[in-house]
Short mmCIF file of C-alpha atoms in Angstrom, two decimals:
data_model
loop_
_atom_site.label_atom_id
_atom_site.label_comp_id
_atom_site.label_asym_id
_atom_site.label_seq_id
_atom_site.Cartn_x
_atom_site.Cartn_y
_atom_site.Cartn_z
CA MET A 473 35.51 20.55 -41.70
CA SER A 474 35.17 24.66 -41.47
CA ILE A 475 35.09 26.41 -37.98
CA TRP A 476 31.43 27.17 -38.44
CA ALA A 477 30.27 23.78 -39.19
CA ALA A 478 32.58 22.59 -36.20
CA ARG A 479 30.82 25.14 -34.01
CA LEU A 480 27.31 23.94 -35.14
CA VAL A 481 28.19 20.23 -34.42
CA ARG A 482 29.21 21.09 -30.83
CA LEU A 483 26.28 23.17 -30.68
CA ARG A 484 23.99 20.52 -31.44
CA TRP A 485 25.77 18.22 -28.96
CA LEU A 486 25.41 20.90 -26.25
CA ILE A 487 21.80 21.12 -27.00
CA LEU A 488 21.45 17.21 -26.57
CA LEU A 489 23.15 17.05 -23.54
CA LEU A 490 21.12 19.89 -22.08
CA PHE A 491 17.77 18.24 -23.26
CA LEU A 492 19.15 14.99 -21.45
CA LEU A 493 19.91 16.82 -18.25
CA VAL A 494 16.42 18.25 -18.48
CA VAL A 495 14.78 14.76 -18.90
CA ALA A 496 16.87 13.25 -16.28
CA VAL A 497 15.86 16.26 -13.75
CA LEU A 498 12.25 15.61 -14.65
CA VAL A 499 12.17 11.89 -14.11
CA ILE A 500 14.20 12.08 -10.77
CA ASN A 501 11.83 14.73 -9.54
CA TYR A 502 8.52 12.74 -10.74
CA ARG A 503 10.02 9.53 -9.19
CA HIS A 504 11.07 11.38 -6.00
CA TRP A 505 14.68 9.62 -6.42
CA ASP A 506 16.13 12.60 -4.91
CA GLU A 507 13.99 12.68 -1.62
CA ARG A 508 14.45 8.75 -1.36
CA PHE A 509 18.09 8.96 -1.70
CA ALA A 510 18.21 11.80 0.96
CA PHE A 511 15.97 9.80 3.37
CA TRP A 512 18.26 6.78 2.78
CA ILE A 513 21.08 8.77 3.94
CA GLU A 514 19.29 9.84 7.12
CA GLU A 515 17.89 6.17 7.72
CA GLN A 516 21.79 4.91 7.67
CA GLN A 517 22.22 7.24 11.30
CA VAL A 518 19.37 5.54 12.82
CA ASP A 519 20.45 3.86 15.99
CA SER A 520 19.52 0.35 17.12
CA ALA A 521 17.24 1.76 19.91
CA GLU A 522 15.34 3.87 17.40
CA GLN A 523 15.04 0.74 15.16
CA GLN A 524 13.78 -1.62 17.79
CA ALA A 525 11.05 1.12 18.81
CA SER A 526 9.75 0.88 15.10
CA ILE A 527 8.65 -1.75 12.79
CA TRP A 528 12.04 -1.05 10.98
CA LEU A 529 11.54 -2.35 7.26
CA PRO A 530 15.11 -2.68 6.29
CA GLY A 531 15.33 -5.85 8.60
CA TYR A 532 12.77 -7.39 6.58
CA LYS A 533 13.61 -10.11 4.04
CA ALA A 534 11.25 -11.85 1.48
CA VAL A 535 10.83 -15.51 2.34
CA LEU A 536 7.61 -16.31 0.23
CA GLN A 537 7.53 -14.50 -2.87
CA GLY A 538 5.14 -14.51 -6.24
CA LYS A 539 3.05 -17.38 -5.14
CA PRO A 540 -0.09 -17.42 -7.19
CA LEU A 541 -3.35 -17.12 -5.28
CA GLN A 542 -5.33 -20.36 -6.96
CA GLY A 543 -8.28 -19.52 -9.12
CA LEU A 544 -8.01 -15.51 -8.94
CA GLU A 545 -5.99 -15.00 -11.97
CA ASP A 546 -8.69 -13.16 -13.71
CA ASP A 547 -10.07 -11.09 -10.57
CA GLU A 548 -7.36 -8.58 -9.59
CA VAL A 549 -6.83 -8.92 -5.65
CA SER A 550 -6.38 -5.72 -4.04
CA GLY A 551 -6.18 -4.63 -0.31
CA LEU A 552 -5.26 -7.09 2.75
CA THR A 553 -5.98 -7.41 6.05
CA TYR A 554 -5.25 -9.80 9.15
CA ASN A 555 -7.99 -11.55 11.39
CA ALA A 556 -6.27 -12.23 14.81
CA GLU A 557 -9.24 -14.22 15.94
CA THR A 558 -9.02 -16.82 12.91
CA ASN A 559 -5.16 -16.32 12.21
CA THR A 560 -6.19 -15.57 8.49
CA LEU A 561 -5.98 -13.14 5.66
CA PHE A 562 -8.60 -11.28 3.75
CA THR A 563 -8.57 -9.57 0.33
CA VAL A 564 -10.93 -8.23 -2.04
CA THR A 565 -11.13 -8.48 -5.99
CA GLY A 566 -12.23 -5.54 -8.14
CA LYS A 567 -12.99 -7.09 -11.50
CA HIS A 568 -15.34 -9.47 -10.26
CA PRO A 569 -16.41 -8.21 -6.78
CA GLN A 570 -15.68 -10.82 -4.01
CA LEU A 571 -14.10 -11.01 -0.49
CA ILE A 572 -11.51 -13.79 -0.18
CA GLU A 573 -10.07 -15.49 2.81
CA LEU A 574 -6.58 -16.58 2.67
CA THR A 575 -4.29 -18.85 4.90
CA LEU A 576 -1.09 -17.31 6.12
CA ASP A 577 0.75 -19.22 3.18
CA GLY A 578 -1.56 -17.80 0.78
CA GLN A 579 -4.10 -20.68 0.19
CA VAL A 580 -7.50 -19.64 -0.87
CA MET A 581 -9.93 -21.03 1.90
CA ARG A 582 -13.29 -19.13 1.14
CA ARG A 583 -15.02 -16.83 -1.68
CA ILE A 584 -17.64 -14.42 -0.81
CA ASP A 585 -19.82 -12.59 -3.33
CA LEU A 586 -19.93 -8.96 -2.80
CA ASN A 587 -23.37 -8.00 -4.53
CA GLY A 588 -23.92 -4.25 -5.05
CA PHE A 589 -20.36 -3.37 -4.88
CA ALA A 590 -18.70 -1.56 -7.63
CA ASN A 591 -14.94 -1.41 -7.07
CA PRO A 592 -13.82 -2.88 -3.87
CA GLU A 593 -10.12 -1.60 -3.55
CA GLY A 594 -9.51 -2.10 0.47
CA VAL A 595 -10.43 -4.06 3.17
CA GLU A 596 -9.89 -3.93 7.09
CA MET A 597 -10.40 -5.60 10.27
CA LEU A 598 -11.95 -3.12 12.80
CA SER A 599 -12.95 -3.46 16.36
CA ASP A 600 -15.82 -6.04 17.79
CA GLY A 601 -15.05 -8.47 14.81
CA ARG A 602 -16.11 -5.79 12.05
CA LEU A 603 -14.68 -5.64 8.52
CA ALA A 604 -14.76 -2.89 6.34
CA ILE A 605 -14.59 -2.38 2.69
CA ILE A 606 -13.79 0.57 0.54
CA ASP A 607 -15.32 0.81 -2.82
CA GLU A 608 -13.44 3.14 -4.79
CA ARG A 609 -15.94 4.00 -7.46
CA LYS A 610 -19.00 4.39 -4.80
CA ARG A 611 -16.69 6.36 -2.63
CA THR A 612 -18.02 4.46 0.37
CA LEU A 613 -16.62 2.65 3.35
CA THR A 614 -18.97 -0.24 4.33
CA THR A 615 -18.92 -2.18 7.60
CA PHE A 616 -20.20 -5.45 8.47
CA LYS A 617 -19.88 -8.67 10.62
CA LEU A 618 -18.88 -11.72 8.77
CA GLY A 619 -20.36 -15.28 9.79
CA ALA A 620 -18.48 -18.73 9.69
CA LEU A 621 -20.91 -19.75 6.78
CA THR A 622 -21.35 -16.55 4.89
CA ARG A 623 -20.99 -17.11 1.08
CA ASN A 624 -22.61 -13.50 -0.31
CA LEU A 625 -23.05 -9.94 1.25
CA GLU A 626 -25.59 -7.29 -0.26
CA PHE A 627 -24.26 -3.87 -0.15
CA ALA A 628 -27.61 -2.26 0.59
CA ASP A 629 -27.86 -4.44 3.86
CA TYR A 630 -25.06 -2.81 5.69
CA PRO A 631 -24.24 0.94 6.97
CA SER A 632 -22.03 2.75 4.44
CA PHE A 633 -20.09 6.03 5.12
CA ASP A 634 -19.57 8.69 2.25
CA LEU A 635 -15.82 9.48 1.93
CA GLY A 636 -16.55 12.41 -0.38
CA PHE A 637 -14.29 13.59 -3.21
CA ALA A 638 -17.23 13.34 -5.87
CA ASP A 639 -14.72 13.99 -8.74
CA ALA A 640 -12.06 11.70 -7.77
CA GLY A 641 -12.98 9.10 -10.44
CA ASN A 642 -10.35 6.19 -10.29
CA LYS A 643 -8.00 8.27 -8.18
CA GLY A 644 -10.15 7.76 -4.83
CA PHE A 645 -9.42 6.00 -1.56
CA GLU A 646 -7.54 2.67 -1.90
CA GLY A 647 -5.77 2.21 1.46
CA ILE A 648 -7.40 1.51 5.04
CA ALA A 649 -6.06 0.60 8.19
CA TRP A 650 -7.54 0.50 11.87
CA ASP A 651 -5.95 2.52 14.30
CA SER A 652 -6.88 0.67 17.46
CA ARG A 653 -4.91 2.81 19.80
CA ASN A 654 -7.08 5.86 18.72
CA GLU A 655 -10.19 4.14 17.74
CA ARG A 656 -9.92 5.34 14.18
CA VAL A 657 -9.55 4.64 10.51
CA LEU A 658 -6.61 5.66 8.39
CA LEU A 659 -7.33 6.27 5.03
CA GLY A 660 -5.21 6.50 1.94
CA LYS A 661 -6.29 8.40 -1.12
CA GLU A 662 -4.52 6.99 -4.15
CA ARG A 663 -3.39 10.28 -6.05
CA GLY A 664 -4.76 13.52 -7.70
CA PRO A 665 -3.68 14.50 -4.81
CA LEU A 666 -2.22 11.58 -2.99
CA GLY A 667 -3.12 12.18 0.84
CA LEU A 668 -3.69 10.44 4.37
CA PHE A 669 -6.74 10.67 6.22
CA SER A 670 -8.20 9.75 9.70
CA LEU A 671 -11.90 9.02 10.40
CA PRO A 672 -13.04 8.48 14.11
CA PHE A 673 -15.00 5.35 13.86
CA PRO A 674 -17.12 3.98 17.07
CA GLY A 675 -18.95 1.03 17.64
CA GLU A 676 -21.80 -0.66 15.39
CA ASP A 677 -24.56 2.22 16.69
CA GLY A 678 -22.28 5.07 16.75
CA ALA A 679 -21.96 7.63 14.03
CA ALA A 680 -18.67 8.15 12.39
CA GLY A 681 -16.74 11.42 12.75
CA THR A 682 -15.53 13.83 10.63
CA LEU A 683 -12.76 12.87 7.79
CA GLN A 684 -9.48 14.73 8.70
CA PRO A 685 -6.38 15.09 6.67
CA LEU A 686 -3.05 14.00 7.90
CA SER A 687 0.35 15.36 7.22
CA SER A 688 1.70 13.55 3.80
CA GLN A 689 4.06 16.37 2.51
CA GLY A 690 7.15 14.26 3.38
CA LEU A 691 5.81 11.03 1.67
CA PHE A 692 8.30 10.54 -1.49
CA LEU A 693 5.51 8.33 -3.10
CA ARG A 694 3.95 8.54 -6.67
CA ASP A 695 0.71 6.95 -5.20
CA ILE A 696 -0.90 4.89 -2.30
CA SER A 697 -2.30 1.54 -2.87
CA SER A 698 -2.79 0.13 0.57
CA LEU A 699 -2.11 0.86 4.36
CA THR A 700 -1.69 -1.24 7.39
CA TYR A 701 -1.41 -0.50 11.04
CA ASP A 702 1.07 -1.74 13.76
CA ALA A 703 -0.50 -1.45 17.28
CA ARG A 704 2.74 -2.17 18.90
CA THR A 705 4.58 0.80 17.40
CA GLY A 706 1.68 2.95 16.58
CA HIS A 707 3.34 3.21 13.31
CA ALA A 708 1.63 2.65 9.85
CA LEU A 709 2.85 1.08 6.74
CA VAL A 710 2.31 2.73 3.29
CA LEU A 711 2.08 0.67 0.06
CA SER A 712 2.85 2.46 -3.37
CA ASP A 713 2.54 0.36 -6.28
CA GLU A 714 3.96 3.03 -8.91
CA SER A 715 6.86 3.79 -6.58
CA ARG A 716 7.54 0.10 -5.88
CA LEU A 717 8.05 1.19 -2.27
CA LEU A 718 6.97 0.20 1.28
CA LEU A 719 7.17 3.08 3.71
CA GLU A 720 6.71 3.38 7.33
CA VAL A 721 5.28 6.39 8.90
CA ASN A 722 4.83 7.51 12.54
CA GLU A 723 1.48 8.80 14.19
CA GLN A 724 2.33 12.29 12.57
CA GLY A 725 2.55 10.84 9.15
CA GLU A 726 6.46 11.24 9.06
CA PRO A 727 8.62 8.74 7.34
CA VAL A 728 10.63 6.42 9.71
CA SER A 729 11.94 3.70 7.33
CA PHE A 730 11.42 2.22 3.91
CA ILE A 731 12.23 -0.64 1.46
CA SER A 732 12.42 -0.78 -2.28
CA LEU A 733 10.16 -3.58 -3.92
CA SER A 734 12.23 -3.65 -7.20
CA ARG A 735 14.16 -6.80 -8.22
CA GLY A 736 17.28 -7.94 -5.99
CA MET A 737 16.01 -5.60 -2.95
CA ASN A 738 15.42 -7.25 0.35
CA GLY A 739 15.74 -10.86 -0.86
CA LEU A 740 13.29 -10.38 -3.85
CA ARG A 741 14.22 -12.21 -6.96
CA GLY A 742 11.89 -10.13 -8.94
CA GLY A 743 10.32 -6.88 -8.30
CA ILE A 744 6.81 -6.78 -7.02
CA GLU A 745 4.68 -5.38 -9.72
CA GLN A 746 1.36 -3.66 -9.26
CA ALA A 747 1.41 -4.06 -5.44
CA GLU A 748 -2.02 -3.44 -4.16
CA GLY A 749 -2.22 -4.87 -0.58
CA VAL A 750 -0.30 -4.92 2.41
CA THR A 751 -1.06 -5.94 6.07
CA MET A 752 1.00 -7.36 9.47
CA ASP A 753 0.07 -10.32 11.40
CA ALA A 754 0.40 -10.68 15.20
CA ALA A 755 3.97 -11.71 14.93
CA GLY A 756 5.14 -8.78 12.59
CA ASN A 757 5.22 -10.67 9.62
CA ILE A 758 4.25 -8.69 6.58
CA TYR A 759 2.15 -9.79 3.74
CA ILE A 760 1.74 -8.12 0.36
CA VAL A 761 -0.67 -9.02 -2.61
CA SER A 762 -0.34 -7.61 -6.22
CA GLU A 763 -2.52 -7.76 -9.27
CA PRO A 764 -3.53 -9.94 -10.79
CA ASN A 765 -2.98 -12.77 -7.74
CA LEU A 766 0.39 -12.95 -6.62
CA PHE A 767 1.17 -13.40 -2.96
CA TYR A 768 4.43 -12.49 -0.79
CA VAL A 769 5.66 -12.89 2.65
CA LEU A 770 8.10 -10.86 4.48
CA ARG A 771 9.91 -11.50 7.62
CA LYS A 772 12.38 -9.86 9.97
CA GLU A 773 15.59 -12.08 9.79
CA SER A 774 15.98 -12.32 13.58
CA ALA A 775 12.16 -13.19 14.00
CA PRO A 776 11.60 -17.12 14.39
CA SER A 777 9.63 -18.72 11.77
CA SER A 778 5.93 -19.23 12.29
CA ASP A 779 5.60 -22.08 9.95
#
């Protein structure tokens, strides 16, 4: 091989290596792996007192994973909330709009048809026994009270709040959580751009306040698919489907702790794909639903069993 041919081969290898390096940097940046790793380093320095004052996600392990929600295979569950009065969960389905009541171990108790809803993506218990549903396509937040025998709800029969972002399309609001300390709704916009918002939300006869953006610059997430709020700590959990991540944030929207939802992490035998709903119960247990109809429970290792 001539000198020029050898140089050409080396040049081609150099170009290939540079190309692979650029691709790697772009992937790391796109998936926020660099920010995640940097925060993981910070997380290792948190002392026990700070951990006890937070939800502290690294202490959780999966105790029930991938349980199918019977009869919902074709309905695509999304959103999740806990009702302390009944000790049950509620989720919604987007493909065939329904409100579904579940037991804490993932048994379907009741189906409620959501007539006139287009694409329900989030559900949350508010104050005074009210439920709220976010319809991503209609860009609305609708509130109502649910009777023990209710089997269908008409969108036109209940008050709705216009969330704006008319050009959001399928990248609108999906996450919703009730901040009982401050009497406000926390909202998560999926992406394009991703963002956290607060909405003062009074009683049934009052008018909602103005939608206000919260800080979300430090969120190393690709999307937001669900939210829940922990009144004990004042912190919220932010679920990301695309990042396969569950993130704890404080009242300022700053990251506090996180766990990966990938295979092998925190007791997960398989990764949680398409995670679309998260909530916590009174004991601090975490519940997650993923499309199309899978159910998960995470519990702190030191916490007593609620079975």
